[in-house]
Amino acid sequence: MRKIRIYDTTLRDGAQAEDVSFSVEDKLRILSKLDEFGIHYIEGGWPGANPRDAEFFNQAKKITLRHSRLTAFGSTHRASLTAGRDPGIKELLAAKTDVVTIFGKTWDFHVREALRVSKQANLDLIYNTIAYLKKRVPEVFFDAEHFFDGYRANPEYARKTLEAAASAGADCLVLCDTNGGTMPGDIGGIVHDMARSFDIAVGIHAHNDSECAVANSLIAVEKGASHVQGTINGLGERCGNANLISVIPGLKLKMKYSCVTDAKLKKIKDVSRYVSEIANLRHFKRQPYVGDSAFAHKGGIHVSAILRHPETYEHIRPERVGNYQRVLVSDLSGKSNIVRKIRDFKLKIDPDSPRVTEVVKDLKRLENQGFQFEGAEASLELLIKKTFGLHRKFFDLIGFRVIVEKRREGEEPLSEATIMIRTPQGVEHTAADGHGPVNALDRALRKALEKFYPQLRDVSLIDYKVRVLTAGKGTDTNVRVLVESGDGRHKWGTVGVSENIIEASWQALVDSIEYKLLRG
Amino acid sequence: MRKIRIYDTTLRDGAQAEDVSFSVEDKLRILSKLDEFGIHYIEGGWPGANPRDAEFFNQAKKITLRHSRLTAFGSTHRASLTAGRDPGIKELLAAKTDVVTIFGKTWDFHVREALRVSKQANLDLIYNTIAYLKKRVPEVFFDAEHFFDGYRANPEYARKTLEAAASAGADCLVLCDTNGGTMPGDIGGIVHDMARSFDIAVGIHAHNDSECAVANSLIAVEKGASHVQGTINGLGERCGNANLISVIPGLKLKMKYSCVTDAKLKKIKDVSRYVSEIANLRHFKRQPYVGDSAFAHKGGIHVSAILRHPETYEHIRPERVGNYQRVLVSDLSGKSNIVRKIRDFKLKIDPDSPRVTEVVKDLKRLENQGFQFEGAEASLELLIKKTFGLHRKFFDLIGFRVIVEKRREGEEPLSEATIMIRTPQGVEHTAADGHGPVNALDRALRKALEKFYPQLRDVSLIDYKVRVLTAGKGTDTNVRVLVESGDGRHKWGTVGVSENIIEASWQALVDSIEYKLLRG
């Protein structure tokens, strides 16, 4: 069983996707997530082209990776300088990674029109850059840009570029379908030929412009590639890169190559959703393997068959990729989910109680309004507790007022909240300011409650997310707020939905506090 | 040049997608659109299983198709009845289409576990159904359900099911990868073998559960299939069907098969968007060939190359599929992106001015703060105009105050905004309420300005998006607001960033208004 190395470039090529812009903090979080998932190589960025990437590599040095090797990306050195004097190469070395990936031109048309040097000069650039780096970095990979187009145009020259990289000591020759235009019928023969010609590893880097990136990657492995580059969810410039979230289960479950463990594979849906969340993109429902619809059955015939034998209409068991079967237009799946949640939450509730059906109905109604409980399980737990009479209130709101006032252009406005609440121990009326209206309201509410419930001092807000739900109607649309809170030992998520962002935030903040107080 | 027949099943398999539900009217509109586009066969539905489909076929009789043949779908007749007495077969004939497609079992496991008849009985069902229909309908196709799984399990039996269909007079044997689990490396050999074994047409019907449906369809054609089934945008149950919007340009532009004309191909983006519109799904930006991002370039190196030679980073000319090249602005961008934008915006500015460098610097600073101009080109245009002294102000803010007040639990809070502005024509002090604080402020600002600038009455907010930027710090984090506005003729996007959502919204709203007033 050949071992396939997975190389993720979400942080570089993925960041080229339209509407995607990762902060340094975002990149560090994705790095940790992918390391935990067991990706072999994680390309962090191009330090020579982007100051934010240089900053990322600086910060990343403080993180100890357990499974992955961090990789820095760069180009061959400038023709006017030696490798050692090229500032881009210096930046690459300053990143201090164990692996460096260098891309170079392989298509003679590009050498002439984009790089504007002679064909021999380009071969020298490739050789000199890799030879220089190979003395200073343990592993050096060569990304053969436009290899398939180059090979079609001038096979002899394209092969020479690989020979230059190999003779300079490259550890892997990565054949790139940079424009994503290569047909699946054309990939296999070229990869096979190259894998046979070189005694070092050959890799594949496919783009999805023809909607063939995943298939092209799988075909390349079948024909001898042992290194696959791609991104989480196929994020990337134009139509994106090969989607590793589909490549990995294809390799492992269908083609029986070794790449990640069975236990890690069960986390792949979680990894996919995590990156969508950080990129602030909605997770694609029909996404193979991990989408919410990937194992959802609608047709009556299919449903009765899959209930007897899931393999009749499911290509794999969804549990293997952390997903699950759903039956649409039926409360069957709903009820069993709630029963499962009652068990997960360790609630002392009879799962056969007719009130479970009530919870399912409530949930459907709330989800229609835009609530979503996947990132807000504390709100779900409160909902179940309310239905079963296991909930109690800790305070009543008498009223709040939030004021945002701007008195001069170019100045940040002032935000202030006043609040009055009643608890069994008395009434409190107080006020707080904040960096914005929600922050002010959050601070005023805590200030009022901490007097009676000092345990709330341990609680802090970890994350706050806003999503506008029904696009297309301007500023008077529904807004969903997700809040993540923690008290040092636990973390919990809550949700609120309203036309009014203050009200939606209020719902999520109140749920967060009630959840904490109910836990005691 | 082999002619390939395209068979669309958006109206049947596509309607199985989660969240998709077509009315009869929707289906008739899609039918006309696909006919105009030149699809050879359009599967309208399964009249025996769905009363709404029977109604559709009734209505469709009134429509004269110019290019397409309408097809009705059904199953082999029931084992307990003859074909002539089966109500499903009667409904099929009542649809009065020139083509009927019958699906039948080819996987012995399914024959036993789902159909629950003997293997011989299943062969008889296939033969009898097709023979009966072939006497009454000009063209009859056989959808060989689960053919690839069946062939892997029992190749001899799977082949016999095709032989039964062929000897009964079927016009095409469609090999279906019903569960979508077949790898690209396994498709070609089987299709080749079947295409060689039968002297009638062989087709392919692929599902996308392994993200290989388009590639599997293209491979099948290469290996002898001459009929391809799929759906517009890959709509369909679970992960969807083969996406015809990618299959068609792949066949025509890359593999040089004949399927639709050059002129029709230019309409393919329009067809794709039309079906998304009717299905009420947002069009996928990264969709190959036709997505808004499909020919969008972000990296600085790429941009300077494509401006000289588009083929350096574009696999086809976007115009061939009715799409166009776009240059995005991001922190990876350099001067060449801005020069391109100055041209796109038709600004009378010398692209060699040193001020262009100033704009690039400003952009980098703003992007570090969290600004993003990809969805906010109007804000970018204003920024360039400001740097070049082409901007003027239409009003000064004297001050605003936004109040959100909640006086009772369970009640939506009230939102009110007051605003005072100065214009060359005078001062206005006014107030408005709204569904939330941003909506109230938006309404108050317009109310104040419309008195002096009546052209603002045509402007409306189309979309409003919020993104919390530096997750991990609670409610006091930076917030980015993107606003899309329109005046019936044009649409434009603007952006604002602040710790305070009201301030961020204010910036985007003011940009939107200034952009409109500057255009005159």
CSV table of N, CA and C in Angstrom, one decimal, chain B residues 201-313:
chain,number,residue,atom,x,y,z
B,201,ALA,N,-26.1,2.8,-29.1
B,201,ALA,CA,-25.4,3.9,-28.4
B,201,ALA,C,-25.3,3.5,-26.9
B,202,VAL,N,-24.2,3.9,-26.3
B,202,VAL,CA,-24.0,3.7,-24.8
B,202,VAL,C,-23.9,5.1,-24.2
B,203,GLY,N,-24.5,5.3,-23.1
B,203,GLY,CA,-24.5,6.6,-22.4
B,203,GLY,C,-23.9,6.5,-21.0
B,204,ILE,N,-23.7,7.7,-20.4
B,204,ILE,CA,-23.2,7.8,-19.0
B,204,ILE,C,-24.1,8.7,-18.2
B,205,HIS,N,-24.4,8.2,-17.0
B,205,HIS,CA,-25.1,9.0,-16.0
B,205,HIS,C,-24.4,9.0,-14.7
B,206,ALA,N,-23.7,10.0,-14.3
B,206,ALA,CA,-22.8,10.0,-13.2
B,206,ALA,C,-23.3,10.9,-12.1
B,207,HIS,N,-23.1,10.5,-10.8
B,207,HIS,CA,-23.4,11.3,-9.7
B,207,HIS,C,-22.1,11.8,-9.0
B,208,ASN,N,-22.2,12.8,-8.2
B,208,ASN,CA,-21.0,13.6,-7.8
B,208,ASN,C,-20.5,13.3,-6.4
B,209,ASP,N,-20.9,12.1,-5.8
B,209,ASP,CA,-20.6,11.8,-4.4
B,209,ASP,C,-19.1,11.7,-4.2
B,210,SER,N,-18.3,11.5,-5.2
B,210,SER,CA,-16.8,11.5,-5.0
B,210,SER,C,-16.1,12.7,-5.7
B,211,GLU,N,-16.9,13.7,-6.0
B,211,GLU,CA,-16.5,14.9,-6.7
B,211,GLU,C,-15.8,14.5,-8.1
B,212,CYS,N,-16.3,13.5,-8.7
B,212,CYS,CA,-15.7,13.1,-10.0
B,212,CYS,C,-16.7,13.0,-11.1
B,213,ALA,N,-17.9,13.5,-10.9
B,213,ALA,CA,-19.0,13.3,-11.9
B,213,ALA,C,-18.6,13.8,-13.3
B,214,VAL,N,-18.1,15.0,-13.3
B,214,VAL,CA,-17.8,15.7,-14.6
B,214,VAL,C,-16.7,14.9,-15.3
B,215,ALA,N,-15.6,14.6,-14.5
B,215,ALA,CA,-14.5,13.8,-15.1
B,215,ALA,C,-14.9,12.5,-15.6
B,216,ASN,N,-15.7,11.8,-14.8
B,216,ASN,CA,-16.2,10.4,-15.1
B,216,ASN,C,-17.0,10.5,-16.4
B,217,SER,N,-17.8,11.6,-16.6
B,217,SER,CA,-18.6,11.7,-17.8
B,217,SER,C,-17.7,11.9,-19.0
B,218,LEU,N,-16.6,12.8,-18.9
B,218,LEU,CA,-15.7,13.0,-20.0
B,218,LEU,C,-14.9,11.8,-20.3
B,219,ILE,N,-14.5,11.1,-19.3
B,219,ILE,CA,-13.7,9.8,-19.6
B,219,ILE,C,-14.6,8.8,-20.3
B,220,ALA,N,-15.9,8.7,-19.9
B,220,ALA,CA,-16.8,7.8,-20.6
B,220,ALA,C,-16.9,8.1,-22.0
B,221,VAL,N,-17.0,9.4,-22.4
B,221,VAL,CA,-17.2,9.8,-23.8
B,221,VAL,C,-15.9,9.4,-24.5
B,222,GLU,N,-14.8,9.7,-23.9
B,222,GLU,CA,-13.5,9.3,-24.6
B,222,GLU,C,-13.4,7.8,-24.8
B,223,LYS,N,-14.0,7.0,-24.0
B,223,LYS,CA,-14.0,5.6,-24.1
B,223,LYS,C,-15.2,5.0,-24.9
B,224,GLY,N,-16.0,5.9,-25.5
B,224,GLY,CA,-17.0,5.3,-26.4
B,224,GLY,C,-18.4,5.7,-26.1
B,225,ALA,N,-18.7,6.4,-25.0
B,225,ALA,CA,-20.1,6.8,-24.8
B,225,ALA,C,-20.5,7.9,-25.7
B,226,SER,N,-21.7,8.0,-26.2
B,226,SER,CA,-22.1,9.1,-27.1
B,226,SER,C,-23.3,9.8,-26.6
B,227,HIS,N,-23.6,9.6,-25.3
B,227,HIS,CA,-24.9,10.2,-24.7
B,227,HIS,C,-24.5,10.5,-23.3
B,228,VAL,N,-24.7,11.7,-22.9
B,228,VAL,CA,-24.2,12.1,-21.5
B,228,VAL,C,-25.4,12.7,-20.8
B,229,GLN,N,-25.7,12.1,-19.6
B,229,GLN,CA,-26.8,12.7,-18.8
B,229,GLN,C,-26.2,13.5,-17.6
B,230,GLY,N,-26.9,14.6,-17.3
B,230,GLY,CA,-26.5,15.4,-16.2
B,230,GLY,C,-27.6,16.5,-15.9
B,231,THR,N,-27.2,17.4,-15.1
B,231,THR,CA,-28.1,18.5,-14.7
B,231,THR,C,-27.4,19.8,-14.8
B,232,ILE,N,-28.2,20.9,-14.9
B,232,ILE,CA,-27.7,22.2,-14.9
B,232,ILE,C,-27.1,22.6,-13.5
B,233,ASN,N,-25.9,23.0,-13.5
B,233,ASN,CA,-25.2,23.3,-12.2
B,233,ASN,C,-25.0,22.1,-11.3
B,234,GLY,N,-25.2,20.9,-11.9
B,234,GLY,CA,-25.0,19.7,-11.0
B,234,GLY,C,-26.0,19.5,-10.0
B,235,LEU,N,-27.1,20.2,-10.1
B,235,LEU,CA,-28.2,20.0,-9.1
B,235,LEU,C,-28.6,18.5,-9.0
B,236,GLY,N,-28.9,18.1,-7.8
B,236,GLY,CA,-29.4,16.7,-7.7
B,236,GLY,C,-29.3,16.2,-6.3
B,237,GLU,N,-29.9,15.0,-6.1
B,237,GLU,CA,-29.9,14.4,-4.7
B,237,GLU,C,-28.5,14.3,-4.2
B,238,ARG,N,-28.4,14.3,-2.9
B,238,ARG,CA,-27.1,14.2,-2.1
B,238,ARG,C,-26.1,15.3,-2.6
B,239,CYS,N,-25.1,14.8,-3.4
B,239,CYS,CA,-24.1,15.8,-3.8
B,239,CYS,C,-24.3,16.2,-5.3
B,240,GLY,N,-25.4,15.7,-5.8
B,240,GLY,CA,-25.8,16.2,-7.2
B,240,GLY,C,-25.3,15.2,-8.3
B,241,ASN,N,-25.7,15.6,-9.5
B,241,ASN,CA,-25.4,14.9,-10.8
B,241,ASN,C,-24.2,15.5,-11.5
B,242,ALA,N,-23.8,14.9,-12.6
B,242,ALA,CA,-22.7,15.5,-13.4
B,242,ALA,C,-23.2,16.8,-13.9
B,243,ASN,N,-22.4,17.8,-13.8
B,243,ASN,CA,-22.8,19.2,-14.1
B,243,ASN,C,-22.6,19.5,-15.6
B,244,LEU,N,-23.7,19.5,-16.3
B,244,LEU,CA,-23.7,19.7,-17.8
B,244,LEU,C,-23.0,21.1,-18.1
B,245,ILE,N,-23.1,22.0,-17.2
B,245,ILE,CA,-22.5,23.3,-17.5
B,245,ILE,C,-20.9,23.2,-17.6
B,246,SER,N,-20.4,22.2,-17.0
B,246,SER,CA,-18.9,21.9,-17.2
B,246,SER,C,-18.7,20.8,-18.2
B,247,VAL,N,-19.6,19.9,-18.3
B,247,VAL,CA,-19.4,18.8,-19.3
B,247,VAL,C,-19.4,19.3,-20.7
B,248,ILE,N,-20.3,20.2,-21.0
B,248,ILE,CA,-20.5,20.7,-22.4
B,248,ILE,C,-19.3,21.4,-22.9
B,249,PRO,N,-18.8,22.4,-22.2
B,249,PRO,CA,-17.5,23.1,-22.7
B,249,PRO,C,-16.3,22.1,-22.7
B,250,GLY,N,-16.3,21.2,-21.7
B,250,GLY,CA,-15.2,20.2,-21.7
B,250,GLY,C,-15.2,19.4,-23.0
B,251,LEU,N,-16.4,18.9,-23.4
B,251,LEU,CA,-16.5,18.1,-24.6
B,251,LEU,C,-16.2,19.0,-25.8
B,252,LYS,N,-16.7,20.2,-25.9
B,252,LYS,CA,-16.7,20.9,-27.1
B,252,LYS,C,-15.3,21.7,-27.2
B,253,LEU,N,-14.9,22.4,-26.2
B,253,LEU,CA,-13.7,23.2,-26.3
B,253,LEU,C,-12.4,22.4,-26.1
B,254,LYS,N,-12.4,21.4,-25.3
B,254,LYS,CA,-11.2,20.7,-24.9
B,254,LYS,C,-11.1,19.5,-25.8
B,255,MET,N,-12.2,18.7,-25.8
B,255,MET,CA,-12.0,17.4,-26.5
B,255,MET,C,-12.5,17.4,-27.9
B,256,LYS,N,-13.1,18.5,-28.3
B,256,LYS,CA,-13.4,18.8,-29.8
B,256,LYS,C,-14.5,17.8,-30.3
B,257,TYR,N,-15.4,17.5,-29.4
B,257,TYR,CA,-16.6,16.7,-29.9
B,257,TYR,C,-17.7,17.8,-30.2
B,258,SER,N,-18.6,17.3,-31.1
B,258,SER,CA,-19.7,18.2,-31.4
B,258,SER,C,-20.9,18.0,-30.5
B,259,CYS,N,-21.4,19.0,-29.9
B,259,CYS,CA,-22.6,18.8,-29.0
B,259,CYS,C,-23.5,20.1,-29.1
B,260,VAL,N,-23.0,21.3,-28.8
B,260,VAL,CA,-23.8,22.5,-29.1
B,260,VAL,C,-23.0,23.4,-30.0
B,261,THR,N,-23.7,24.4,-30.6
B,261,THR,CA,-23.0,25.3,-31.5
B,261,THR,C,-22.2,26.3,-30.7
B,262,ASP,N,-21.2,26.9,-31.4
B,262,ASP,CA,-20.5,28.0,-30.8
B,262,ASP,C,-21.4,29.1,-30.2
B,263,ALA,N,-22.4,29.5,-31.0
B,263,ALA,CA,-23.2,30.6,-30.6
B,263,ALA,C,-24.0,30.2,-29.4
B,264,LYS,N,-24.5,28.9,-29.3
B,264,LYS,CA,-25.2,28.5,-28.1
B,264,LYS,C,-24.3,28.5,-26.9
B,265,LEU,N,-23.1,28.0,-27.1
B,265,LEU,CA,-22.1,27.9,-26.0
B,265,LEU,C,-22.0,29.3,-25.3
B,266,LYS,N,-22.1,30.3,-26.0
B,266,LYS,CA,-21.9,31.7,-25.4
B,266,LYS,C,-23.1,32.0,-24.5
B,267,LYS,N,-24.2,31.2,-24.5
B,267,LYS,CA,-25.3,31.4,-23.7
B,267,LYS,C,-25.2,30.6,-22.4
B,268,ILE,N,-24.2,29.8,-22.2
B,268,ILE,CA,-24.2,28.8,-21.2
B,268,ILE,C,-24.2,29.4,-19.8
B,269,LYS,N,-23.5,30.6,-19.7
B,269,LYS,CA,-23.5,31.2,-18.3
B,269,LYS,C,-24.9,31.7,-18.0
B,270,ASP,N,-25.6,32.2,-19.0
B,270,ASP,CA,-26.9,32.7,-18.9
B,270,ASP,C,-27.9,31.5,-18.4
B,271,VAL,N,-27.7,30.4,-19.1
B,271,VAL,CA,-28.5,29.2,-18.7
B,271,VAL,C,-28.3,28.8,-17.3
B,272,SER,N,-27.0,28.8,-16.9
B,272,SER,CA,-26.6,28.4,-15.6
B,272,SER,C,-27.2,29.3,-14.5
B,273,ARG,N,-27.2,30.6,-14.8
B,273,ARG,CA,-27.7,31.6,-13.8
B,273,ARG,C,-29.2,31.5,-13.8
B,274,TYR,N,-29.8,31.3,-14.9
B,274,TYR,CA,-31.3,31.2,-15.0
B,274,TYR,C,-31.8,30.1,-14.1
B,275,VAL,N,-31.2,29.0,-14.2
B,275,VAL,CA,-31.7,27.8,-13.4
B,275,VAL,C,-31.5,28.1,-11.9
B,276,SER,N,-30.3,28.7,-11.6
B,276,SER,CA,-30.1,29.0,-10.2
B,276,SER,C,-31.2,30.0,-9.7
B,277,GLU,N,-31.5,30.9,-10.5
B,277,GLU,CA,-32.5,31.9,-10.2
B,277,GLU,C,-33.9,31.2,-9.9
B,278,ILE,N,-34.3,30.4,-10.8
B,278,ILE,CA,-35.6,29.7,-10.7
B,278,ILE,C,-35.5,28.7,-9.5
B,279,ALA,N,-34.4,28.1,-9.2
B,279,ALA,CA,-34.3,27.2,-8.1
B,279,ALA,C,-34.2,28.0,-6.8
B,280,ASN,N,-34.0,29.3,-6.9
B,280,ASN,CA,-33.8,30.2,-5.7
B,280,ASN,C,-32.5,29.8,-5.0
B,281,LEU,N,-31.5,29.5,-5.7
B,281,LEU,CA,-30.2,29.2,-5.1
B,281,LEU,C,-29.2,30.3,-5.5
B,282,ARG,N,-28.3,30.7,-4.6
B,282,ARG,CA,-27.4,31.7,-5.1
B,282,ARG,C,-26.4,31.0,-6.1
B,283,HIS,N,-26.0,31.7,-7.1
B,283,HIS,CA,-25.1,31.2,-8.1
B,283,HIS,C,-23.7,31.0,-7.5
B,284,PHE,N,-23.1,29.9,-7.7
B,284,PHE,CA,-21.8,29.6,-7.0
B,284,PHE,C,-20.7,30.3,-7.7
B,285,LYS,N,-20.0,31.2,-7.0
B,285,LYS,CA,-19.0,32.0,-7.6
B,285,LYS,C,-17.9,31.3,-8.2
B,286,ARG,N,-17.4,30.2,-7.5
B,286,ARG,CA,-16.3,29.5,-8.1
B,286,ARG,C,-16.7,28.4,-9.1
B,287,GLN,N,-17.9,28.4,-9.5
B,287,GLN,CA,-18.3,27.4,-10.5
B,287,GLN,C,-17.5,27.5,-11.8
B,288,PRO,N,-16.9,26.3,-12.2
B,288,PRO,CA,-16.1,26.3,-13.4
B,288,PRO,C,-16.8,26.9,-14.6
B,289,TYR,N,-16.1,27.6,-15.4
B,289,TYR,CA,-16.5,28.2,-16.7
B,289,TYR,C,-17.5,29.4,-16.5
B,290,VAL,N,-18.5,29.3,-15.6
B,290,VAL,CA,-19.6,30.3,-15.6
B,290,VAL,C,-19.7,31.1,-14.3
B,291,GLY,N,-18.9,30.7,-13.3
B,291,GLY,CA,-19.0,31.5,-12.0
B,291,GLY,C,-18.4,32.9,-12.1
B,292,ASP,N,-18.8,33.8,-11.2
B,292,ASP,CA,-18.3,35.1,-11.3
B,292,ASP,C,-16.8,35.1,-11.0
B,293,SER,N,-16.3,34.2,-10.3
B,293,SER,CA,-14.8,34.1,-10.0
B,293,SER,C,-14.0,33.3,-11.0
B,294,ALA,N,-14.7,32.7,-12.0
B,294,ALA,CA,-14.0,31.7,-12.8
B,294,ALA,C,-12.9,32.3,-13.6
B,295,PHE,N,-12.9,33.6,-13.9
B,295,PHE,CA,-11.8,34.2,-14.6
B,295,PHE,C,-11.4,35.5,-13.9
B,296,ALA,N,-11.5,35.4,-12.5
B,296,ALA,CA,-11.1,36.5,-11.7
B,296,ALA,C,-9.7,36.3,-11.2
B,297,HIS,N,-8.8,37.3,-11.3
B,297,HIS,CA,-7.4,37.2,-10.9
B,297,HIS,C,-7.1,38.1,-9.8
B,298,LYS,N,-6.3,37.6,-8.8
B,298,LYS,CA,-6.0,38.3,-7.6
B,298,LYS,C,-4.5,38.5,-7.5
B,299,GLY,N,-3.7,37.5,-7.7
B,299,GLY,CA,-2.3,37.6,-7.5
B,299,GLY,C,-1.6,38.6,-8.4
B,300,GLY,N,-0.7,39.5,-7.9
B,300,GLY,CA,-0.1,40.5,-8.7
B,300,GLY,C,0.6,40.0,-9.9
B,301,ILE,N,1.4,38.9,-9.7
B,301,ILE,CA,2.2,38.3,-10.8
B,301,ILE,C,1.2,37.8,-11.9
B,302,HIS,N,0.2,37.2,-11.6
B,302,HIS,CA,-0.8,36.7,-12.5
B,302,HIS,C,-1.4,37.9,-13.3
B,303,VAL,N,-1.7,38.9,-12.6
B,303,VAL,CA,-2.4,40.0,-13.2
B,303,VAL,C,-1.5,40.7,-14.3
B,304,SER,N,-0.2,40.9,-14.0
B,304,SER,CA,0.6,41.6,-15.0
B,304,SER,C,0.8,40.6,-16.2
B,305,ALA,N,0.8,39.3,-16.0
B,305,ALA,CA,0.9,38.4,-17.1
B,305,ALA,C,-0.4,38.4,-18.0
B,306,ILE,N,-1.6,38.3,-17.3
B,306,ILE,CA,-2.8,38.1,-18.1
B,306,ILE,C,-3.1,39.4,-18.9
B,307,LEU,N,-2.6,40.5,-18.4
B,307,LEU,CA,-2.9,41.8,-19.1
B,307,LEU,C,-2.1,41.7,-20.5
B,308,ARG,N,-1.0,41.1,-20.5
B,308,ARG,CA,-0.2,40.9,-21.7
B,308,ARG,C,-0.8,39.8,-22.6
B,309,HIS,N,-0.9,38.6,-21.9
B,309,HIS,CA,-1.4,37.4,-22.7
B,309,HIS,C,-2.4,36.6,-21.8
B,310,PRO,N,-3.7,36.7,-22.1
B,310,PRO,CA,-4.7,36.1,-21.2
B,310,PRO,C,-4.4,34.6,-21.1
B,311,GLU,N,-3.9,34.0,-22.1
B,311,GLU,CA,-3.7,32.5,-22.1
B,311,GLU,C,-2.7,32.0,-21.1
B,312,THR,N,-1.9,33.0,-20.5
B,312,THR,CA,-1.0,32.6,-19.5
B,312,THR,C,-1.6,32.0,-18.2
B,313,TYR,N,-2.8,32.6,-17.8
B,313,TYR,CA,-3.5,32.0,-16.7
B,313,TYR,C,-4.9,31.8,-16.9
